[in-house]
Short mmCIF file of C-alpha atoms and ligand atoms in Angstrom, two decimals:
data_model
loop_
_atom_site.label_atom_id
_atom_site.label_comp_id
_atom_site.label_asym_id
_atom_site.label_seq_id
_atom_site.Cartn_x
_atom_site.Cartn_y
_atom_site.Cartn_z
CA MET A 1 0.04 -0.13 -0.08
CA ASP A 2 1.08 3.46 -0.73
CA ALA A 3 2.00 5.74 2.22
CA LEU A 4 -0.60 7.83 3.58
CA ASN A 5 -0.36 11.41 4.57
CA LEU A 6 -2.66 11.26 7.42
CA SER A 7 -2.51 14.92 8.19
CA THR A 8 -4.43 15.89 5.22
CA SER A 9 -6.33 12.97 4.10
CA ILE A 10 -8.52 12.02 7.03
CA ASP A 11 -12.29 12.31 6.36
CA TRP A 12 -13.87 12.26 9.86
CA ALA A 13 -17.40 12.68 8.46
CA PHE A 14 -16.96 9.44 6.21
CA ILE A 15 -15.98 7.54 9.34
CA ASP A 16 -19.08 8.79 11.41
CA LYS A 17 -21.41 8.13 8.38
CA VAL A 18 -20.17 4.53 7.73
CA ALA A 19 -20.48 4.03 11.38
CA GLU A 20 -24.06 5.33 11.56
CA GLU A 21 -25.34 3.71 8.31
CA SER A 22 -23.88 0.27 9.21
CA GLY A 23 -24.96 0.38 12.72
CA GLY A 24 -21.45 -1.01 13.40
CA THR A 25 -18.12 0.09 15.45
CA PRO A 26 -15.40 -0.23 12.99
CA SER A 27 -13.14 1.67 15.71
CA LEU A 28 -13.01 -1.42 17.78
CA CYS A 29 -11.14 -3.40 15.08
CA TYR A 30 -7.48 -3.82 16.38
CA GLN A 31 -6.19 -5.86 12.97
CA CYS A 32 -6.14 -9.29 14.35
CA GLY A 33 -6.77 -10.38 10.59
CA ASN A 34 -9.23 -13.07 11.57
CA CYS A 35 -11.66 -11.55 8.93
CA THR A 36 -9.02 -11.80 6.12
CA ALA A 37 -7.88 -15.29 6.87
CA GLY A 38 -11.12 -16.73 6.47
CA CYS A 39 -12.23 -14.51 3.43
CA PRO A 40 -12.74 -16.69 0.48
CA TYR A 41 -12.29 -13.79 -1.89
CA THR A 42 -9.12 -12.14 -0.29
CA HIS A 43 -7.21 -13.67 -3.19
CA TYR A 44 -9.44 -11.28 -5.75
CA PHE A 45 -9.39 -8.24 -3.32
CA ASP A 46 -7.06 -5.43 -3.83
CA TYR A 47 -7.27 -4.76 -0.31
CA PRO A 48 -8.01 -7.54 2.22
CA VAL A 49 -10.81 -6.91 4.27
CA SER A 50 -8.95 -6.00 7.33
CA GLN A 51 -7.04 -3.61 5.72
CA VAL A 52 -10.41 -2.01 4.38
CA MET A 53 -11.20 -1.60 8.03
CA ARG A 54 -7.99 0.27 8.96
CA LEU A 55 -8.31 2.52 6.00
CA LEU A 56 -11.89 3.11 7.34
CA GLN A 57 -10.36 4.05 10.78
CA MET A 58 -8.05 6.41 9.11
CA GLY A 59 -10.76 7.74 7.26
CA GLN A 60 -9.66 7.07 3.50
CA LYS A 61 -12.52 7.68 1.63
CA GLU A 62 -11.31 7.82 -1.88
CA THR A 63 -9.24 4.77 -1.60
CA ILE A 64 -11.96 2.67 -0.11
CA LEU A 65 -14.70 4.00 -2.38
CA SER A 66 -12.57 3.13 -5.59
CA SER A 67 -11.50 -0.12 -4.37
CA LYS A 68 -12.39 -3.38 -6.06
CA ALA A 69 -12.98 -5.29 -2.94
CA ILE A 70 -16.09 -3.69 -1.95
CA TRP A 71 -17.78 -4.80 -5.31
CA LEU A 72 -16.21 -8.42 -4.95
CA CYS A 73 -17.31 -9.07 -1.40
CA ALA A 74 -20.02 -11.69 -1.84
CA THR A 75 -21.47 -11.07 1.48
CA CYS A 76 -20.54 -14.94 2.74
CA GLU A 77 -20.56 -13.51 6.47
CA THR A 78 -17.19 -15.33 7.18
CA CYS A 79 -15.65 -12.19 8.45
CA THR A 80 -18.71 -11.18 10.70
CA THR A 81 -18.97 -14.58 12.21
CA ARG A 82 -15.42 -14.70 13.08
CA CYS A 83 -14.56 -11.28 14.27
CA PRO A 84 -13.77 -11.48 18.10
CA CYS A 85 -14.82 -7.84 18.68
CA GLU A 86 -18.14 -8.45 17.23
CA ILE A 87 -17.98 -6.20 14.36
CA ASP A 88 -20.46 -6.85 11.62
CA VAL A 89 -17.88 -6.55 8.69
CA ALA A 90 -19.84 -7.86 6.13
CA LYS A 91 -22.58 -5.20 6.86
CA ILE A 92 -19.90 -2.60 6.87
CA MET A 93 -18.66 -3.80 3.36
CA ASP A 94 -22.07 -3.60 2.26
CA THR A 95 -22.52 -0.24 3.34
CA LEU A 96 -19.59 1.07 1.62
CA ARG A 97 -20.61 -0.56 -1.44
CA ILE A 98 -23.88 1.27 -1.12
CA ILE A 99 -21.95 4.59 -0.67
CA ALA A 100 -19.80 3.86 -3.54
CA ARG A 101 -22.92 3.14 -5.55
CA ARG A 102 -24.74 6.45 -4.43
CA GLU A 103 -21.50 8.39 -5.14
CA ASN A 104 -21.33 6.66 -8.79
CA LYS A 105 -18.03 5.17 -7.71
CA ILE A 106 -18.01 1.74 -9.57
CA SER A 107 -14.75 -0.21 -9.57
CA GLU A 108 -16.38 -3.31 -11.02
CA LYS A 109 -18.89 -2.26 -13.67
CA ASP A 110 -19.77 -5.74 -14.79
CA VAL A 111 -20.97 -6.72 -11.26
CA LYS A 112 -23.04 -3.76 -10.89
CA LEU A 113 -24.74 -4.19 -14.24
CA PHE A 114 -25.54 -7.62 -13.31
CA TYR A 115 -27.15 -6.59 -10.12
CA ASP A 116 -28.94 -3.92 -12.05
CA SER A 117 -30.22 -6.13 -14.84
CA PHE A 118 -31.50 -8.38 -11.84
CA LEU A 119 -33.20 -5.53 -9.95
CA GLU A 120 -34.74 -4.36 -13.63
CA SER A 121 -36.41 -7.53 -14.13
CA MET A 122 -37.96 -7.53 -10.82
CA LYS A 123 -39.39 -3.95 -11.29
CA ALA A 124 -40.80 -4.96 -14.43
CA HIS A 125 -42.13 -8.33 -13.74
CA GLY A 126 -42.32 -8.59 -9.83
CA ARG A 127 -40.25 -11.96 -9.95
CA LEU A 128 -36.84 -12.50 -11.40
CA PHE A 129 -37.00 -13.39 -15.18
CA GLU A 130 -33.77 -15.49 -15.22
CA MET A 131 -33.41 -15.73 -19.19
CA GLY A 132 -34.19 -12.02 -19.55
CA THR A 133 -31.67 -10.85 -17.01
CA LEU A 134 -28.93 -12.74 -18.58
CA MET A 135 -29.55 -11.44 -21.96
CA ALA A 136 -30.00 -7.77 -20.49
CA TYR A 137 -26.78 -8.28 -19.15
CA ASN A 138 -24.94 -9.70 -22.07
CA LEU A 139 -26.16 -6.87 -24.21
CA LYS A 140 -25.12 -3.95 -21.96
CA SER A 141 -21.95 -5.55 -20.88
CA GLY A 142 -20.64 -6.36 -24.29
CA HIS A 143 -20.28 -9.88 -23.18
CA PHE A 144 -22.83 -11.14 -25.92
CA LEU A 145 -21.87 -14.66 -25.18
CA ALA A 146 -21.61 -14.88 -21.52
CA ASP A 147 -22.70 -18.29 -20.49
CA ALA A 148 -23.87 -19.21 -23.93
CA GLU A 149 -22.91 -22.81 -23.84
CA LEU A 150 -25.10 -23.31 -20.56
CA GLY A 151 -27.93 -22.42 -22.44
CA PRO A 152 -29.04 -25.58 -24.24
CA LYS A 153 -28.19 -27.47 -21.18
CA VAL A 154 -30.89 -25.89 -19.05
CA MET A 155 -33.17 -25.65 -21.80
CA GLN A 156 -32.92 -29.46 -22.68
CA LYS A 157 -33.98 -29.87 -18.88
CA GLY A 158 -37.06 -27.48 -18.96
CA LYS A 159 -35.70 -25.35 -16.53
CA VAL A 160 -35.87 -21.90 -17.88
CA SER A 161 -38.84 -19.98 -19.25
CA LEU A 162 -38.44 -17.94 -22.43
CA PHE A 163 -41.04 -15.81 -21.05
CA PRO A 164 -41.31 -13.80 -17.99
CA LYS A 165 -43.92 -14.52 -15.57
CA ASN A 166 -45.76 -11.19 -14.55
CA ILE A 167 -47.38 -11.21 -11.16
CA VAL A 168 -50.64 -9.46 -10.46
CA GLY A 169 -48.79 -7.06 -8.21
CA LYS A 170 -46.36 -6.21 -10.31
CA ASP A 171 -47.13 -2.54 -10.21
CA LYS A 172 -46.98 -2.78 -6.45
CA VAL A 173 -43.37 -3.89 -6.80
CA ALA A 174 -42.62 -1.09 -9.02
CA LYS A 175 -44.03 1.15 -6.86
CA ILE A 176 -41.34 0.21 -3.84
CA PHE A 177 -38.65 1.10 -6.47
CA THR A 178 -40.24 4.56 -7.30
CA ARG A 179 -41.10 5.54 -3.77
CA PHE A 180 -37.47 4.51 -2.62
CA GLN A 181 -36.11 6.65 -5.66
CA GLU A 182 -38.19 9.59 -4.80
CA LYS A 183 -37.08 9.59 -1.05
CA ALA A 184 -33.48 9.20 -1.98
CA LYS A 185 -33.82 12.42 -4.24
CA LYS A 186 -35.42 14.50 -1.63
CA HIS A 187 -32.66 13.43 0.95
CA GLY A 188 -29.72 14.20 -1.61
CA MET B 1 -48.67 -36.36 13.37
CA ALA B 2 -50.46 -33.02 14.61
CA ASP B 3 -51.75 -30.84 11.93
CA ARG B 4 -49.25 -28.78 10.41
CA GLU B 5 -49.47 -26.03 8.39
CA TYR B 6 -46.80 -23.68 6.99
CA ALA B 7 -46.66 -20.75 4.37
CA TYR B 8 -44.24 -21.75 1.74
CA TYR B 9 -42.26 -19.24 0.04
CA SER B 10 -40.31 -21.06 -2.92
CA GLY B 11 -38.67 -18.03 -4.53
CA CYS B 12 -37.91 -17.08 -8.29
CA SER B 13 -35.19 -19.48 -8.69
CA LEU B 14 -37.21 -22.48 -7.65
CA GLU B 15 -39.67 -21.58 -10.55
CA GLY B 16 -36.67 -21.60 -12.86
CA THR B 17 -33.30 -23.22 -12.75
CA ALA B 18 -33.87 -24.94 -9.08
CA VAL B 19 -37.22 -26.47 -10.03
CA GLU B 20 -36.12 -29.81 -8.61
CA TYR B 21 -35.69 -28.47 -5.52
CA ASP B 22 -39.29 -27.07 -5.35
CA MET B 23 -40.60 -30.58 -6.46
CA SER B 24 -38.74 -32.71 -4.06
CA MET B 25 -39.28 -30.38 -1.12
CA ARG B 26 -42.95 -30.42 -2.01
CA GLU B 27 -42.90 -34.28 -2.16
CA VAL B 28 -40.95 -34.81 0.95
CA PHE B 29 -43.14 -32.37 3.02
CA LYS B 30 -46.32 -33.99 1.97
CA ALA B 31 -44.78 -37.33 2.84
CA LEU B 32 -44.22 -35.83 6.18
CA GLY B 33 -47.60 -34.80 6.65
CA LEU B 34 -47.29 -30.98 6.25
CA THR B 35 -50.01 -28.80 4.70
CA LEU B 36 -48.04 -26.04 2.52
CA ARG B 37 -49.64 -23.03 1.44
CA GLU B 38 -47.94 -20.62 -1.12
CA PRO B 39 -48.71 -16.75 -0.52
CA GLU B 40 -50.71 -15.34 -3.16
CA ASP B 41 -49.04 -13.20 -5.58
CA TRP B 42 -45.41 -13.50 -3.84
CA SER B 43 -42.92 -11.36 -5.52
CA CYS B 44 -39.02 -11.47 -5.59
CA CYS B 45 -37.21 -11.07 -2.18
CA GLY B 46 -34.61 -8.72 -4.01
CA SER B 47 -31.80 -11.28 -3.08
CA THR B 48 -28.28 -10.08 -3.25
CA PRO B 49 -28.55 -7.01 -5.66
CA ALA B 50 -31.17 -5.46 -3.47
CA HIS B 51 -28.72 -4.60 -0.37
CA THR B 52 -26.14 -3.39 -2.85
CA VAL B 53 -28.68 -0.40 -3.33
CA ASP B 54 -29.90 0.44 0.19
CA HIS B 55 -31.03 -1.55 3.38
CA VAL B 56 -34.52 0.14 3.77
CA PHE B 57 -34.97 -0.56 -0.01
CA ALA B 58 -34.08 -4.17 0.41
CA ALA B 59 -35.98 -4.79 3.51
CA ALA B 60 -39.30 -3.38 1.77
CA LEU B 61 -38.90 -5.95 -1.07
CA ALA B 62 -38.57 -8.78 1.21
CA ALA B 63 -41.49 -7.43 3.59
CA ARG B 64 -43.82 -7.00 0.93
CA ASN B 65 -44.31 -10.99 1.00
CA LEU B 66 -44.03 -10.97 4.71
CA SER B 67 -46.89 -8.53 5.09
CA ILE B 68 -49.04 -11.11 2.42
CA ILE B 69 -47.93 -14.02 4.64
CA GLU B 70 -49.07 -12.14 7.85
CA LYS B 71 -52.54 -11.98 6.38
CA MET B 72 -52.69 -15.38 5.60
CA GLY B 73 -52.91 -16.04 9.43
CA THR B 74 -50.00 -18.62 9.35
CA GLN B 75 -47.32 -17.87 11.78
CA THR B 76 -44.24 -19.61 10.23
CA VAL B 77 -43.02 -19.32 6.39
CA THR B 78 -40.81 -21.89 5.36
CA VAL B 79 -38.10 -20.94 2.94
CA PRO B 80 -35.80 -23.49 0.94
CA CYS B 81 -33.70 -20.73 -0.77
CA PRO B 82 -31.04 -19.50 1.88
CA SER B 83 -30.95 -16.01 -0.02
CA CYS B 84 -34.71 -15.32 0.44
CA LEU B 85 -34.35 -16.76 3.96
CA SER B 86 -31.87 -14.40 4.65
CA ALA B 87 -33.52 -11.60 3.06
CA PHE B 88 -36.65 -12.41 4.91
CA LYS B 89 -34.84 -12.85 8.32
CA ARG B 90 -32.98 -9.42 7.88
CA ALA B 91 -36.20 -7.44 7.02
CA HIS B 92 -38.15 -9.41 9.90
CA LEU B 93 -35.37 -8.88 12.52
CA GLY B 94 -34.71 -5.21 11.40
CA MET B 95 -38.17 -4.14 11.60
CA THR B 96 -39.18 -5.89 14.92
CA GLY B 97 -36.00 -4.58 16.41
CA ASP B 98 -36.10 -0.96 15.64
CA GLU B 99 -39.16 1.08 15.41
CA SER B 100 -37.82 3.85 12.87
CA PHE B 101 -36.33 1.35 10.52
CA LYS B 102 -39.90 -0.27 10.48
CA GLU B 103 -41.43 2.99 9.68
CA LYS B 104 -39.03 3.53 6.77
CA VAL B 105 -39.50 0.34 5.54
CA ASN B 106 -43.42 0.59 5.78
CA ASP B 107 -43.38 3.83 4.00
CA LEU B 108 -42.33 2.26 0.79
CA LEU B 109 -44.99 -0.49 1.12
CA ASP B 110 -48.76 -0.30 0.05
CA GLU B 111 -49.67 -2.98 3.08
CA PRO B 112 -47.43 -2.51 6.31
CA TYR B 113 -45.72 -5.56 7.75
CA ASN B 114 -46.46 -5.80 11.53
CA GLY B 115 -43.89 -8.37 12.56
CA GLY B 116 -45.88 -11.50 12.91
CA VAL B 117 -44.36 -14.00 10.68
CA ASN B 118 -41.43 -16.15 11.74
CA PRO B 119 -39.15 -17.24 8.79
CA LYS B 120 -37.48 -20.80 8.77
CA SER B 121 -35.51 -22.84 6.42
CA THR B 122 -36.90 -26.22 5.13
CA LEU B 123 -34.13 -27.74 7.00
CA GLN B 124 -34.71 -26.26 10.18
CA ILE B 125 -38.43 -27.13 9.92
CA MET B 126 -37.39 -30.74 9.22
CA VAL B 127 -35.03 -31.10 12.32
CA GLU B 128 -36.93 -28.73 15.04
CA ASP B 129 -40.61 -29.22 14.12
CA ILE B 130 -40.66 -32.71 12.61
CA GLY B 131 -37.72 -34.17 14.53
CA LEU B 132 -35.26 -36.54 13.32
CA GLU B 133 -36.87 -39.68 14.51
CA ALA B 134 -40.19 -38.88 12.48
CA VAL B 135 -37.85 -38.24 9.60
CA GLY B 136 -36.50 -41.49 9.78
CA ASN B 137 -39.67 -43.18 10.34
CA LYS B 138 -40.64 -42.70 6.88
CA VAL B 139 -37.68 -44.38 5.10
CA THR B 140 -38.33 -47.55 3.14
CA HIS B 141 -35.55 -47.54 0.77
CA ALA B 142 -31.66 -47.59 1.34
CA LEU B 143 -28.79 -46.15 -0.81
CA PRO B 144 -26.00 -48.48 0.16
CA ASP B 145 -23.15 -47.23 -2.10
CA LEU B 146 -23.69 -43.42 -1.52
CA VAL B 147 -21.31 -41.46 0.57
CA VAL B 148 -22.59 -37.58 0.81
CA ALA B 149 -20.69 -34.62 1.65
CA PRO B 150 -23.23 -32.08 2.97
CA TYR B 151 -22.79 -28.85 1.88
CA TYR B 152 -24.46 -25.71 3.46
CA GLY B 153 -22.97 -23.02 1.72
CA CYS B 154 -22.19 -19.55 3.28
CA ILE B 155 -25.18 -17.93 4.50
CA LEU B 156 -27.81 -20.71 5.70
CA THR B 157 -26.15 -20.72 9.13
CA ARG B 158 -24.61 -17.38 9.33
CA PRO B 159 -24.44 -15.05 10.95
CA PRO B 160 -25.53 -16.60 13.75
CA GLU B 161 -27.45 -13.46 15.04
CA ILE B 162 -29.54 -13.66 11.61
CA ALA B 163 -29.63 -17.30 11.04
CA GLN B 164 -30.65 -18.22 14.55
CA PHE B 165 -30.23 -21.85 13.79
CA ASP B 166 -27.45 -24.60 13.64
CA ASP B 167 -24.11 -23.82 14.46
CA PRO B 168 -22.14 -21.14 12.28
CA GLU B 169 -18.70 -22.88 12.06
CA ASN B 170 -19.85 -26.50 11.94
CA PRO B 171 -23.49 -27.00 11.17
CA MET B 172 -24.87 -30.51 11.71
CA SER B 173 -28.49 -30.25 10.91
CA MET B 174 -28.20 -31.50 7.06
CA ASP B 175 -25.77 -34.11 8.56
CA ASN B 176 -28.23 -35.43 11.07
CA ILE B 177 -31.11 -35.39 8.65
CA LEU B 178 -29.06 -37.57 6.14
CA GLU B 179 -27.77 -40.01 8.81
CA ALA B 180 -31.33 -39.89 9.86
CA VAL B 181 -32.70 -41.51 6.65
CA GLY B 182 -29.75 -44.11 6.71
CA VAL B 183 -27.27 -42.06 4.01
CA ARG B 184 -23.66 -42.29 4.99
CA VAL B 185 -22.01 -38.64 5.27
CA SER B 186 -18.58 -37.89 4.83
CA PRO B 187 -16.27 -35.75 7.10
CA PHE B 188 -16.47 -32.54 4.93
CA ALA B 189 -14.23 -29.45 5.96
CA PHE B 190 -15.60 -27.23 3.14
CA LYS B 191 -19.33 -27.25 4.33
CA LEU B 192 -19.60 -23.46 4.66
CA GLU B 193 -16.68 -22.41 2.03
CA CYS B 194 -18.33 -20.11 -0.58
CA CYS B 195 -19.09 -21.49 -3.97
CA GLY B 196 -18.85 -18.16 -5.61
CA ALA B 197 -22.20 -17.08 -4.86
CA ALA B 198 -23.97 -14.80 -7.36
CA PHE B 199 -21.03 -13.83 -9.31
CA GLY B 200 -21.27 -16.65 -12.01
CA VAL B 201 -22.19 -14.27 -14.60
CA PRO B 202 -20.17 -11.43 -14.12
CA LYS B 203 -17.30 -13.18 -12.67
CA ARG B 204 -17.09 -16.57 -14.06
CA GLU B 205 -13.63 -17.30 -13.39
CA MET B 206 -13.60 -16.62 -9.67
CA VAL B 207 -16.75 -19.05 -9.26
CA ASN B 208 -14.97 -21.74 -11.24
CA GLN B 209 -11.90 -21.43 -8.92
CA LEU B 210 -13.84 -21.33 -5.79
CA SER B 211 -16.42 -24.11 -6.85
CA SER B 212 -13.48 -26.33 -8.01
CA LYS B 213 -12.12 -26.07 -4.49
CA VAL B 214 -15.44 -27.22 -2.95
CA LEU B 215 -15.87 -30.15 -5.47
CA SER B 216 -12.14 -31.38 -4.88
CA MET B 217 -12.46 -31.18 -1.02
CA ALA B 218 -15.74 -33.26 -1.35
CA ILE B 219 -14.05 -35.97 -3.20
CA ASP B 220 -10.89 -35.90 -0.88
CA SER B 221 -13.31 -36.42 1.89
CA GLY B 222 -14.55 -39.69 0.65
CA ALA B 223 -17.78 -38.51 -0.97
CA ASN B 224 -19.34 -39.50 -4.20
CA CYS B 225 -22.14 -37.06 -4.12
CA ILE B 226 -22.87 -33.73 -2.82
CA ALA B 227 -25.76 -32.59 -0.93
CA VAL B 228 -27.12 -29.20 -1.28
CA ALA B 229 -29.71 -26.77 0.16
CA CYS B 230 -29.03 -23.68 -2.04
CA PRO B 231 -30.32 -23.06 -5.74
CA LEU B 232 -26.91 -20.87 -6.11
CA CYS B 233 -24.47 -23.43 -4.77
CA GLN B 234 -26.34 -26.11 -6.82
CA GLN B 235 -26.18 -24.17 -9.99
CA ASN B 236 -22.45 -23.12 -9.32
CA LEU B 237 -21.29 -26.84 -8.85
CA ASP B 238 -23.59 -28.76 -11.15
CA LEU B 239 -24.35 -26.49 -14.15
CA ARG B 240 -20.99 -24.95 -14.16
CA GLN B 241 -19.20 -28.43 -13.32
CA SER B 242 -18.16 -28.61 -17.01
CA GLN B 243 -16.94 -25.03 -16.94
CA VAL B 244 -14.88 -25.83 -14.01
CA ASN B 245 -13.47 -28.80 -15.68
CA SER B 246 -12.47 -26.88 -18.91
CA THR B 247 -11.20 -23.61 -17.00
CA MET B 248 -9.17 -25.47 -14.14
CA GLY B 249 -8.42 -28.83 -16.40
CA THR B 250 -9.95 -30.89 -14.08
CA ASN B 251 -12.35 -34.15 -14.66
CA PHE B 252 -14.98 -33.78 -12.09
CA ASN B 253 -18.12 -35.81 -12.42
CA ILE B 254 -19.92 -35.72 -9.05
CA PRO B 255 -23.53 -35.46 -9.07
CA ILE B 256 -24.98 -32.48 -6.79
CA LEU B 257 -28.26 -33.15 -5.16
CA TYR B 258 -30.58 -31.21 -3.19
CA PHE B 259 -30.86 -32.84 0.38
CA SER B 260 -34.64 -33.07 -0.22
CA GLN B 261 -33.91 -35.42 -3.50
CA ILE B 262 -31.91 -37.43 -1.33
CA VAL B 263 -34.62 -37.65 1.43
CA GLY B 264 -37.23 -38.41 -1.38
CA LEU B 265 -35.26 -41.34 -2.75
CA THR B 266 -35.13 -42.97 0.79
CA TYR B 267 -38.85 -42.33 1.17
CA GLY B 268 -39.09 -44.63 -2.14
CA LEU B 269 -40.50 -41.59 -4.11
CA SER B 270 -40.11 -41.74 -7.82
CA PRO B 271 -37.13 -40.15 -9.21
CA LYS B 272 -39.28 -38.38 -11.96
CA ALA B 273 -41.27 -36.72 -9.29
CA LEU B 274 -38.08 -35.67 -7.20
CA GLY B 275 -36.77 -33.97 -10.40
CA LEU B 276 -33.64 -36.20 -10.79
CA ASP B 277 -33.67 -35.95 -14.41
CA LYS B 278 -33.19 -32.27 -14.21
CA LEU B 279 -29.53 -32.74 -12.82
CA ILE B 280 -26.84 -31.80 -15.28
CA VAL B 281 -24.40 -34.06 -13.80
CA SER B 282 -26.29 -37.30 -14.03
CA ALA B 283 -27.34 -39.09 -10.64
CA ASP B 284 -28.66 -42.21 -12.48
CA HIS B 285 -26.06 -44.65 -10.97
CA ILE B 286 -27.44 -43.26 -7.41
CA VAL B 287 -31.07 -44.07 -8.60
CA ARG B 288 -30.12 -47.47 -9.78
CA SER B 289 -28.22 -48.44 -6.57
CA ARG B 290 -31.52 -48.13 -4.57
CA ILE B 291 -32.87 -51.00 -2.74
CA THR B 292 -35.47 -51.66 -0.21
CA VAL B 293 -34.60 -51.51 3.42
CA GLN B 294 -35.67 -55.52 3.66
CA GLU B 295 -32.79 -56.07 0.87
CA MET B 296 -30.40 -53.97 3.06
CA GLU B 297 -31.01 -55.79 5.96
CA GLN B 298 -30.32 -59.17 4.31
CA ARG B 299 -26.94 -57.84 2.68
CA LYS B 300 -26.14 -56.90 6.35
CA GLN B 301 -27.08 -60.13 7.62
CA ALA B 302 -24.94 -61.88 4.82
CA GLU B 303 -21.97 -59.97 5.77
CA ILE B 304 -22.19 -60.77 9.29
CA GLU B 305 -22.36 -64.20 8.59
CA LYS B 306 -19.44 -64.06 6.34
CA GLU B 307 -17.34 -62.37 8.90
CA LYS B 308 -18.17 -64.85 11.56
CA ALA B 309 -17.11 -67.83 9.20
CA ALA B 310 -13.97 -65.68 8.47
CA LYS B 311 -13.05 -65.38 12.06
CA ALA B 312 -13.77 -68.89 12.94
CA LYS B 313 -10.94 -69.88 10.51
CA PRO B 314 -8.39 -66.99 10.76
CA LYS B 315 -6.40 -66.53 7.62
CA LYS B 316 -2.44 -67.36 7.84
CA ASP B 317 -1.28 -63.70 7.01
CA GLU B 318 -3.43 -62.68 10.22
CA ILE B 319 -1.88 -64.98 12.25
CA LYS B 320 1.50 -63.77 11.15
CA ALA B 321 0.74 -60.42 11.79
CA GLU B 322 -0.27 -61.12 15.57
CA GLU B 323 2.78 -63.02 16.22
CA THR B 324 4.98 -60.04 15.07
S1 SF4 C 401 -18.52 -11.11 3.51
FE1 SF4 C 401 -17.16 -10.29 2.08
S2 SF4 C 401 -15.37 -9.51 3.21
FE2 SF4 C 401 -16.28 -11.04 4.59
S3 SF4 C 401 -15.42 -12.90 4.44
FE3 SF4 C 401 -17.29 -12.70 2.97
S4 SF4 C 401 -16.53 -12.09 1.04
FE4 SF4 C 401 -14.89 -11.79 2.73
S1 SF4 C 402 -11.54 -9.78 12.67
FE1 SF4 C 402 -12.43 -7.89 13.27
S2 SF4 C 402 -10.91 -7.10 14.71
FE2 SF4 C 402 -9.98 -8.81 13.40
S3 SF4 C 402 -9.18 -7.50 11.85
FE3 SF4 C 402 -11.04 -8.29 11.33
S4 SF4 C 402 -12.63 -6.71 11.82
FE4 SF4 C 402 -10.56 -6.37 12.71
#
């Protein structure tokens, strides 16, 4: 990791915000490394989860929000389960991802795009339309043939539907989306 | 058995790629005398994607369903998919533990959720409400050649504050269910290790690497089959097994069954009704190895006789071994 100049780069408001939104106490972390030792994704992270916690204590907002780690965390809950200080580490990672999304800092575009395709399908039909989600993702990501070789397999087994199943209350589900967006706009 | 009625929330994947989980779970519950009622017009729980957006929003997508279930008048909803279950438990615990959170969530809904539903996994219902003895009592068939690695995946029992079920580091509920129906389980150290979760599409190489570890650890534990309780685990290990083989240079060929399919097989239910033909890696040899409990007893008896005969007339090399 690069050397940090802490006299100029600590964002105190960010530390408070993460603590408040996650309902957690990252300040308790004493860097034992238990979370990182158990994290199945640490190999793919640019900053292992214990380092993210340390960066958070040091108020390093930019470094954290642009890290790949927060988007590659699968919320597997190993870290939370094993933290001796009872910090809900996975919830903090989740909160960091939410803040990054809000500030439009997306280090892993494909991951976000996949989540968005899922949610759009849900908003449109009330339930997830697996095939539609995959196709929307492929179109938008430019990976036109992602998982194409698996298609015939699931098709043959009669496992996927080619058409969405629209629920009666799909507009009620869509309303949850719009109400949330309106509120989010109001609060900035 | 007492009259038992549950709301049953199957979730989106059980209508699609995990349809055999739904089929087998319904069959097994029926055999156990449970009445399942599907909530009317249920919607998607939001799963992983929703909680990357906002905690209140994610809870609202789940709580729309809890509110529907609450009105059905059944107290417990049983949920086969760990991801749906975790979404429900988070919404439920958040809303019953924090008034202002509850208010914010209900503000997004047409019909409020008042906190009256208890979400439980199907595994939990089988262990706690039905009990191992009753689960074992229905067994008519044996699977003598089968050794199963019970794979729980990451979030079924974790974090403990949310799951409130089984052990977060060494869960035993699935082991116990499988043993109760007479199936041998292997000591599998990767019970909880993540398979790659929802990253199959955007980060396939990660999933292939993580899944390959789970597959190889299962085989190393002596298993010839993996039992799962999660649609995503099943998909990563079964549907993507050929991908794993081509990216990792492996040649795995191990069937990945839902635990409910294995239980159903020991109940003598038809493989077709349990959706066994929907698996990508064939489980035909498992189905073919099925025999009745009586046949199994006869086999065991024959083996005991053989051993007795062998003991009565010890072999030469055994005598030698004793002398040294
Ligand atoms: S929840 Fe995220 S950070 Fe924690 S162990 Fe799992 S993948 Fe790693
Ligand atoms: S396990 Fe907890 S205390 Fe240890 S490094 Fe991770 S967050 Fe810090």
